[in-house]
Coordinates of C-alpha atoms in Angstrom, one line a residue:
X1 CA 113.3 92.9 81.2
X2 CA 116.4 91.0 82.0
X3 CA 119.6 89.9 79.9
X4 CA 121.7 87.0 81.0
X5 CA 124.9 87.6 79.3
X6 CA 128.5 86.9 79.5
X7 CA 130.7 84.1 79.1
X8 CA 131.0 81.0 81.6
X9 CA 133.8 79.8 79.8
X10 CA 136.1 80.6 83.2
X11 CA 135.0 77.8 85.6
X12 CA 137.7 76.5 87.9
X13 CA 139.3 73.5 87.1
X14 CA 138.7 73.9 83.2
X15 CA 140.6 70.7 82.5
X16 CA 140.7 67.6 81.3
X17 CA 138.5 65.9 84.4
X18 CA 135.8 69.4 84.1
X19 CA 135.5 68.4 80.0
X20 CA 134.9 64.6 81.2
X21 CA 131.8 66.4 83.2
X22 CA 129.7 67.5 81.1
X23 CA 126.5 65.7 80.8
X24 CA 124.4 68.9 80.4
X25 CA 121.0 69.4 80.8
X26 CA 119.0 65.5 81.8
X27 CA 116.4 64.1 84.2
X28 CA 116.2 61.6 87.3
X29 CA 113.7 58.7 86.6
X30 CA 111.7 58.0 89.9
X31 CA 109.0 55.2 91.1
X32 CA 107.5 55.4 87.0
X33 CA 109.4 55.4 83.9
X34 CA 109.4 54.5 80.3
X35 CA 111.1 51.3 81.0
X36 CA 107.2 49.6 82.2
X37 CA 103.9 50.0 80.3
X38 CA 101.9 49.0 77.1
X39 CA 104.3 48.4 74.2
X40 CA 103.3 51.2 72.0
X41 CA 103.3 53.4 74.6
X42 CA 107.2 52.4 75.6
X43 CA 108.4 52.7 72.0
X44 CA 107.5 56.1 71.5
X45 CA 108.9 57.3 74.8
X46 CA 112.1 55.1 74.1
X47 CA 111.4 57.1 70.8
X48 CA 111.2 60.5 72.2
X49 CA 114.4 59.9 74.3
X50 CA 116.5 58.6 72.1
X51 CA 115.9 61.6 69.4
X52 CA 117.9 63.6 71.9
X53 CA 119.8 61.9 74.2
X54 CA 119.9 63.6 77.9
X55 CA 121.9 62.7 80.7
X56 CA 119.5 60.3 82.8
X57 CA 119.8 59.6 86.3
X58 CA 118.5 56.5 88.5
X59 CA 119.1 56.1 92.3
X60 CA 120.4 52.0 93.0
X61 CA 117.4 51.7 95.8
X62 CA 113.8 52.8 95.6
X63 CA 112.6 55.4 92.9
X64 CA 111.8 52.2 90.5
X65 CA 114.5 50.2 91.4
X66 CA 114.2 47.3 94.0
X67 CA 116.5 46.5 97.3
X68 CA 119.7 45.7 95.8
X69 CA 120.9 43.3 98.4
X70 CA 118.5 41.9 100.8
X71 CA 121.1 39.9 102.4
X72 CA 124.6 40.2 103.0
X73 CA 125.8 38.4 99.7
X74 CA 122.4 38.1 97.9
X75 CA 121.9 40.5 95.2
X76 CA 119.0 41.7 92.9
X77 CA 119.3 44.0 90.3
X78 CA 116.9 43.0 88.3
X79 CA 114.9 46.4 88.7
X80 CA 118.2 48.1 88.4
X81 CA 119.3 46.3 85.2
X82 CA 116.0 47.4 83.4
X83 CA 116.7 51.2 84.2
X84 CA 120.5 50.8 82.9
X85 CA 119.2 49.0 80.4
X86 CA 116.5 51.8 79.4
X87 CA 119.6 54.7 79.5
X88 CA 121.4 52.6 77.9
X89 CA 119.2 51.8 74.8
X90 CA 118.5 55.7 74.5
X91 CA 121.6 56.9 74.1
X92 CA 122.1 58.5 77.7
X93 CA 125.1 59.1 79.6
X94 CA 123.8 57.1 82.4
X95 CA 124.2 58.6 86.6
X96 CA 123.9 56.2 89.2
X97 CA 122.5 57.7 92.5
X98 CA 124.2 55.6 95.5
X99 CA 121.0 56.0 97.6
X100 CA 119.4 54.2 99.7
X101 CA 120.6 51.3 101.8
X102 CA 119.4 47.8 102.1
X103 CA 117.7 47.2 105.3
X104 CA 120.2 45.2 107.3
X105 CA 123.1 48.3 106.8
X106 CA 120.5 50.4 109.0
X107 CA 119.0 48.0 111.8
X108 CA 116.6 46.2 109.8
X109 CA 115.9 42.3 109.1
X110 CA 118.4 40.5 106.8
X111 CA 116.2 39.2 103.8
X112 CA 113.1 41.9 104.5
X113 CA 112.0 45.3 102.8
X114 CA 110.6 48.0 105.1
X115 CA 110.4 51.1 102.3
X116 CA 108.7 52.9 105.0
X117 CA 112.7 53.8 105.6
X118 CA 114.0 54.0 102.8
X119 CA 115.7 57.4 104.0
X120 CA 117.0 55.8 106.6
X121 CA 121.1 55.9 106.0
X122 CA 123.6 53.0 107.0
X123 CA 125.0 52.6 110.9
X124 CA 128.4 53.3 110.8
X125 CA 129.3 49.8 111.7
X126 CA 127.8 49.1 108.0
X127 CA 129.4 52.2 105.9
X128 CA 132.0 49.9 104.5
X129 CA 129.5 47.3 103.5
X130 CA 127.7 50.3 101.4
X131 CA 131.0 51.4 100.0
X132 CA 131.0 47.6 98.9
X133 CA 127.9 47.1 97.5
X134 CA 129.0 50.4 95.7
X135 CA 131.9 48.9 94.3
X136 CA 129.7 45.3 93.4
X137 CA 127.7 47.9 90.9
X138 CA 130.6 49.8 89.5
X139 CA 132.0 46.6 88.4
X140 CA 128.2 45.1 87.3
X141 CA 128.2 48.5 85.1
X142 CA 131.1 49.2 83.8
X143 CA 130.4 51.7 81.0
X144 CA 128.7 53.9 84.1
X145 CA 131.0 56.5 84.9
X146 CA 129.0 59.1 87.1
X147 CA 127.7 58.7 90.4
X148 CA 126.3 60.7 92.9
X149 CA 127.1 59.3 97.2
X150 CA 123.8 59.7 98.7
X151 CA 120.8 61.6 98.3
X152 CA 119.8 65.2 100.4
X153 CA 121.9 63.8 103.7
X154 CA 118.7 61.5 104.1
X155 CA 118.9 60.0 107.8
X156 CA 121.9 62.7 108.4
X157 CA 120.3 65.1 110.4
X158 CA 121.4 65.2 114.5
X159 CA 118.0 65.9 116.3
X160 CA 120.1 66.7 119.5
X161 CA 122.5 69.0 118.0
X162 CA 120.1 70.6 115.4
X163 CA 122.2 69.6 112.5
X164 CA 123.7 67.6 109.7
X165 CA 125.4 65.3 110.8
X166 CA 128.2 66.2 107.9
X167 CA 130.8 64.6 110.1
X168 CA 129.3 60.7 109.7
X169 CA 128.3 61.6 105.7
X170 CA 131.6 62.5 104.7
X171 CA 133.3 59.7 106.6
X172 CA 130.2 57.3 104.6
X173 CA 131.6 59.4 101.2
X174 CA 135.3 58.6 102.0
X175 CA 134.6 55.1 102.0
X176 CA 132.7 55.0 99.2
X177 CA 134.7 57.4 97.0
X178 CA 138.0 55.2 98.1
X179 CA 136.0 52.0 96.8
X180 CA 134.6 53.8 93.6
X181 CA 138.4 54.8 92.0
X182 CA 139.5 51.6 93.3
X183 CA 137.1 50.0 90.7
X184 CA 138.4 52.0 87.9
X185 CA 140.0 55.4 88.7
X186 CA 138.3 57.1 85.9
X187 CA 134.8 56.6 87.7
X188 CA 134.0 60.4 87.9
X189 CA 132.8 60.8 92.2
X190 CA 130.4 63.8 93.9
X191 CA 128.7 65.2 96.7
X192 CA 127.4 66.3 99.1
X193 CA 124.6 66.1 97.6
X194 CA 123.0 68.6 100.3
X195 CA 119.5 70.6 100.5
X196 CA 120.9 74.2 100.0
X197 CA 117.6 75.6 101.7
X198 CA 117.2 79.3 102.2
X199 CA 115.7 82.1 104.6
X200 CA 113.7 85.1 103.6
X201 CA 116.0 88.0 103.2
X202 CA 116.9 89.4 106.5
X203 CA 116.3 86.1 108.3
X204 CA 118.8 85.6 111.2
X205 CA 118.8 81.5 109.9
X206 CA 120.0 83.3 106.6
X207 CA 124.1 82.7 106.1
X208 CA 125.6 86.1 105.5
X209 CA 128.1 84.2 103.0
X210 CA 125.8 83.3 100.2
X211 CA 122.6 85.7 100.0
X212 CA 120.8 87.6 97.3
X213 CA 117.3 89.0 97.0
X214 CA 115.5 85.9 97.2
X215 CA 117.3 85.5 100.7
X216 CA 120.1 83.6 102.3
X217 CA 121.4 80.2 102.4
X218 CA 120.2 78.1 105.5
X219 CA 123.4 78.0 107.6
X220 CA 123.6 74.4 108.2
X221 CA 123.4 73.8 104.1
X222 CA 126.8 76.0 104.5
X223 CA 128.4 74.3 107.0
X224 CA 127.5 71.0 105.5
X225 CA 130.3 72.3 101.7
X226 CA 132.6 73.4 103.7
X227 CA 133.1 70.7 105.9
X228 CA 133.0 68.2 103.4
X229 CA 135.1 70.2 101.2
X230 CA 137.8 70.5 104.4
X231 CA 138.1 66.5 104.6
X232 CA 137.1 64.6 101.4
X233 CA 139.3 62.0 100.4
X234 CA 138.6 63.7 97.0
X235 CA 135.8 64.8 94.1
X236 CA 135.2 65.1 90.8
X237 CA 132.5 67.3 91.2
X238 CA 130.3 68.9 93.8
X239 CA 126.7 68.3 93.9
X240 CA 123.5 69.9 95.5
X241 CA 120.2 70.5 95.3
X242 CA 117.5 72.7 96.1
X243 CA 114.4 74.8 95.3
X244 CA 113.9 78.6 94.4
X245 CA 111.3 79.2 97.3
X246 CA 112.1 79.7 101.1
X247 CA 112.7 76.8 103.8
X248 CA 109.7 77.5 105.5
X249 CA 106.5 79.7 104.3
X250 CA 107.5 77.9 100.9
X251 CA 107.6 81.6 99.4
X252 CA 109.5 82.7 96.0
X253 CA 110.9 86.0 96.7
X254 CA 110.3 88.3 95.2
X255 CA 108.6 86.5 92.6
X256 CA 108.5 83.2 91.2
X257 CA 110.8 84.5 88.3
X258 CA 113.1 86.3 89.9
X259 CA 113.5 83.8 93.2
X260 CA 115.2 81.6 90.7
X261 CA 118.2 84.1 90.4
X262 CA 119.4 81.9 94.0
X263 CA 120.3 79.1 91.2
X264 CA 123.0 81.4 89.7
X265 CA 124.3 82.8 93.3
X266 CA 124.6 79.7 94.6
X267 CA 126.4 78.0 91.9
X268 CA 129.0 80.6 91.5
X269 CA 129.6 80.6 95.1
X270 CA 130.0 76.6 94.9
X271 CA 132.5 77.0 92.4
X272 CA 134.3 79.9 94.4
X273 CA 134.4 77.7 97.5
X274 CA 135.1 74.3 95.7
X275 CA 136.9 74.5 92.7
X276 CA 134.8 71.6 91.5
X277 CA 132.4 71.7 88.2
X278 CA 128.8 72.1 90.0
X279 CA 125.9 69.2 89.5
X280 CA 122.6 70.6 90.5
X281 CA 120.8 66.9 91.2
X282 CA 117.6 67.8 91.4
X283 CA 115.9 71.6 91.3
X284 CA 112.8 73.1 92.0
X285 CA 110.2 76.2 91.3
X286 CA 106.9 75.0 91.9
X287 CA 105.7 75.4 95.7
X288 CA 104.2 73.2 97.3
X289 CA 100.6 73.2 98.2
X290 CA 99.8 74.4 102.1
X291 CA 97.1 72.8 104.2
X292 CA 95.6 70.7 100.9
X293 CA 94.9 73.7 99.6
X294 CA 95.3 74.4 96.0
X295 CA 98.8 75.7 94.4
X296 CA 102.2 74.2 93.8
X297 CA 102.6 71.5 90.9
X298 CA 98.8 71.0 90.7
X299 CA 98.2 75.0 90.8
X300 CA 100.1 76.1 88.0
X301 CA 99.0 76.0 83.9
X302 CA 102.0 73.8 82.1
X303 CA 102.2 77.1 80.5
X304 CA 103.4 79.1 83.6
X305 CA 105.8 75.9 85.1
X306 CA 107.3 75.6 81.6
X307 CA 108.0 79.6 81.9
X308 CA 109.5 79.5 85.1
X309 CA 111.6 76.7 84.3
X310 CA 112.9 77.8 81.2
X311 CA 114.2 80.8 83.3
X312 CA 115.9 78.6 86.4
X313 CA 117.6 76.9 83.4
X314 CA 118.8 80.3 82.3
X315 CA 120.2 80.9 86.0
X316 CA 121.9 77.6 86.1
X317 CA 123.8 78.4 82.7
X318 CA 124.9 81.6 83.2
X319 CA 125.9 80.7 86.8
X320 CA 128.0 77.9 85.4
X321 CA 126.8 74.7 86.3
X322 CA 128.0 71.9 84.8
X323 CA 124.8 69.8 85.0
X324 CA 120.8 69.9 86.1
X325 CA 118.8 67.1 86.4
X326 CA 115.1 67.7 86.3
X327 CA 113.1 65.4 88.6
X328 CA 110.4 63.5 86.6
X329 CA 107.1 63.8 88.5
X330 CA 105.9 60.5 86.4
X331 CA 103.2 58.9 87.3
X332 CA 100.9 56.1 86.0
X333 CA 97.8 57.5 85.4
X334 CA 96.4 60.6 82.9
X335 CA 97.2 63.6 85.0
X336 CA 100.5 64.1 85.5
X337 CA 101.6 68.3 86.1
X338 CA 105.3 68.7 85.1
X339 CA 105.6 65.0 83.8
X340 CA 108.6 64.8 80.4
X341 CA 105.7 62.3 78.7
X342 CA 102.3 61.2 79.1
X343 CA 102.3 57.8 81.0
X344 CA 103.4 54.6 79.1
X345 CA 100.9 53.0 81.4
X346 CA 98.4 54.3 78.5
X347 CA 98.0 53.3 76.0
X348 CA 97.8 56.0 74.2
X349 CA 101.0 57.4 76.3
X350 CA 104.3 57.9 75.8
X351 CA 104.3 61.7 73.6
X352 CA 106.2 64.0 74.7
X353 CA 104.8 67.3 77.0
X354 CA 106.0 71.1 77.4
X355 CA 109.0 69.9 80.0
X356 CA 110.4 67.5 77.8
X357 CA 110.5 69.7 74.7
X358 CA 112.1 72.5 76.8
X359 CA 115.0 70.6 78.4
X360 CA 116.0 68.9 75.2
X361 CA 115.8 72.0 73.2
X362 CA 117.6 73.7 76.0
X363 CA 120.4 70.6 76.0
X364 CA 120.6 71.0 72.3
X365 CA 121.1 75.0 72.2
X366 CA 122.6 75.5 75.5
X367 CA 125.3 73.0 76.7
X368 CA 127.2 73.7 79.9
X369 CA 130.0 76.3 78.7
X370 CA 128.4 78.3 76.2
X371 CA 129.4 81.9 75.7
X372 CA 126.6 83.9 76.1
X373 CA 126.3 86.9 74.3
X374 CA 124.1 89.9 74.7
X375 CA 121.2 91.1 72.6
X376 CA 119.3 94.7 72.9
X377 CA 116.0 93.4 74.2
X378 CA 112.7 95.8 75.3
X379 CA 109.4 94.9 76.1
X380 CA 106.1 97.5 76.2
X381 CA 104.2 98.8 79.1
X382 CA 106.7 97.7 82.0
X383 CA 106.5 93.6 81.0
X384 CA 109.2 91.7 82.1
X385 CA 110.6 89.6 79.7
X386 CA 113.6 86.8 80.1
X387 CA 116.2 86.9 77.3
X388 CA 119.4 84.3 76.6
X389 CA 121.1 83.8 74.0
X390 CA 124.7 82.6 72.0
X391 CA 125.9 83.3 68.1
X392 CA 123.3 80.6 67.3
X393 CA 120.1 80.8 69.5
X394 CA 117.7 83.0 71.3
X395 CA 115.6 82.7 74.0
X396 CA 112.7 84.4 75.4
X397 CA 110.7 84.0 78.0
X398 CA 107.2 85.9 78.7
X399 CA 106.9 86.3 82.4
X400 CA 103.4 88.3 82.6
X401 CA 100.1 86.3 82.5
X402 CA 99.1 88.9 80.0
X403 CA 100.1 88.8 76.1
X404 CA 103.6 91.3 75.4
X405 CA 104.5 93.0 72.7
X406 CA 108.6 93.0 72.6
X407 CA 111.6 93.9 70.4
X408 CA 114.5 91.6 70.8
X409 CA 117.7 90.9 68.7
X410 CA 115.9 93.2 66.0
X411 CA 113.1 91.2 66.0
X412 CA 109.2 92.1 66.7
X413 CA 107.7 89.6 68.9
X414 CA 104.1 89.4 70.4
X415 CA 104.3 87.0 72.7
X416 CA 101.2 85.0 74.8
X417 CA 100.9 84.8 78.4
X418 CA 103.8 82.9 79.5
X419 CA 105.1 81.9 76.2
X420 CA 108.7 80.6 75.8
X421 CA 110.0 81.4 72.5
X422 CA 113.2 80.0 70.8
X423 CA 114.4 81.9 67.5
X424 CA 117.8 82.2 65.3
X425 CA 120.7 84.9 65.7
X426 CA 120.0 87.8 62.8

């Protein structure tokens, strides 16, 4: 059984910018959304957002939105203006993702479309021209306030010297960040925006500076904050992202549950290092299948995702973070694991699903900054239960695939196999 208590009202820089940065608990939308689909289906997702407005994030090229400027000059955001328009209408506080590039920033043909590099970042020549075009959709949304420079160092990486290239992102960052306040100096600025990957424990890839028992943090990820930290023109917050099993093997050690304990570690050590409020832009529990095989996001019950979710959310709280976005998994068709709704592509579609009522239930009882307190919790026969809680709310996660019987906050519970449970304070 395990207790997250203690209060995370002590993150650096609790000031007036750190209270501006608070959206709390949301989502990225990706290729499918609610914004597209059979009218029924679109009002009750539109429905389902609204009646609990999350943070919503939507990256300015690809992931549902078209090339932004095919040309030098030529705009379209008419993809783009449907996705603002769809955070907008439900009460979000809309994050804009400055990711990718149009095609003739990074080699390509002036007027043309090749998504097959999409993750392709700008040449250097052309890292103005993105800070430009990132300063044409500042001033095209001007209620947007949040954005993100980039996405996972995409196109980054130096083959020759087995690295980020952190040097060429943070100068691409500058640029940007520079062009950003220029627009309106309250424009709230982050990144890196880097894969914090980890090693088994013991792994000589492992950093020795930010380790736990699910392993150590993949050097280069390391190098990657501090040298951008060293020689940003400035931040309002730092961002990463990453998953709670291993670089390579894909393993979650020493469990699924536990592994998740890296989203706490690492976020406190980002706020050690940074002084910044941390953003967590996308985060992950569910590994991937090997080989085709079965496992991963199609291998889990809803059930057991839901569970192990509910406890990386726990991790990110009590560690501090200052936002999480979940990314949505839509897709068009019926079977979608993970997904916050079923598809408004059916007609039927557009309920919400297990993930959807967990983050805004979370975002409603949890918000970046509670004070946590604790609450005697026991569970029979050696089950390991997950318990968080404030004055108002509690908590409870089953971890075992098996039914536990448990007594927490006073309370007799028997919980089901994976069951999350919510409850009052006695």
């Amino acid at each position: 059984m395990r207790r997250h208590d203690g209060d995370v009202g002590d993150r650096p820089g609790a000031d007036r910018r750190a209270a501006a940065l608070q959206p709390g608990w949301g989502f990225t939308h990706t290729r499918y959304s609610a914004d597209h689909g059979t009218p029924d289906a679109t009002e009750r997702a539109g429905a389902l957002l609204s009646a609990q407005p999350l943070p919503q994030n939507q990256h300015i090229m690809g992931w549902g939105a078209e090339n932004p400027e095919p040309a030098p000059g030529r705009h379209d955001f008419q993809a783009l203006d449907e996705r603002v328009a769809l955070m907008r209408a439900t009460g979000a506080t809309p994050v804009l993702t400055l990711c990718g590039a149009p095609d003739w920033m990074k080699g390509g043909r002036k007027g043309r479309t090749d998504w097959s590099r999409l993750e392709a970042a700008p040449d250097p020549g052309h890292y103005a021209d993105f800070a430009r075009l990132a300063g044409v959709i500042a001033r095209r949304y001007p209620d947007i306030r949040h954005f993100l420079v980039w996405n996972e160092l995409k196109g980054f990486y130096d083959e020759r010297k087995r690295r980020w290239n952190h040097e060429g992102y943070t100068d691409l960052y500058n640029l940007v960040y520079e062009e950003l306040k220029r627009q309106n100096p309250e424009n709230l600025v982050g990144g890196p925006y880097v894969v914090v990957d980890h090693d088994p424990p013991g792994d000589e890839d492992g950093s020795p500076e930010v380790r736990g028992p699910w392993g150590g943090l993949d050097r280069r990820s390391v190098d990657v904050v501090h040298y951008w930290n060293a020689h940003k023109a400035g931040a309002d917050f730092v961002v990463v992202d990453g998953a709670s099993y291993t670089r390579e093997g894909h393993r979650a050690i020493p469990d699924e549950f536990a592994a998740t304990g890296k989203f706490a570690d690492v976020t406190r050590w980002l706020r050690s290092v940074t002084g910044l409020p941390v953003w967590w832009a996308e985060w992950y529990v569910e590994p991937p299948a090997e080989d085709d095989g079965p496992g991963g996001r199609d291998g889990w019950s809803e059930r057991h995702r839901t569970a192990v979710h509910a406890t990386a959310l726990m991790r990110l709280a009590v560690g501090g973070a200052a936002a999480a976005f979940y990314w949505n998994p839509q897709q068009a068709g019926d079977d979608c694991p993970g997904c916050l709704w079923r598809s408004t592509q059916l007609h039927d579609g557009g309920g919400g699903l297990r993930m959807a009522r967990l983050l805004a239930r979370f975002a409603r009882e949890f918000p970046p900054g509670t004070a946590f307190r604790p609450v005697p919790a026991t569970a029979a026969f050696g089950a390991r239960i997950e318990v968080l809680a404030d004055e108002a709310a509690v908590l409870v996660v089953n971890t075992e695939r098996r039914p536990v019987a448990a007594r927490v906050d006073g309370r007799m519970l028997a919980l089901s196999p994976y069951e999350v449970r919510w409850s009052g304070r006695v």
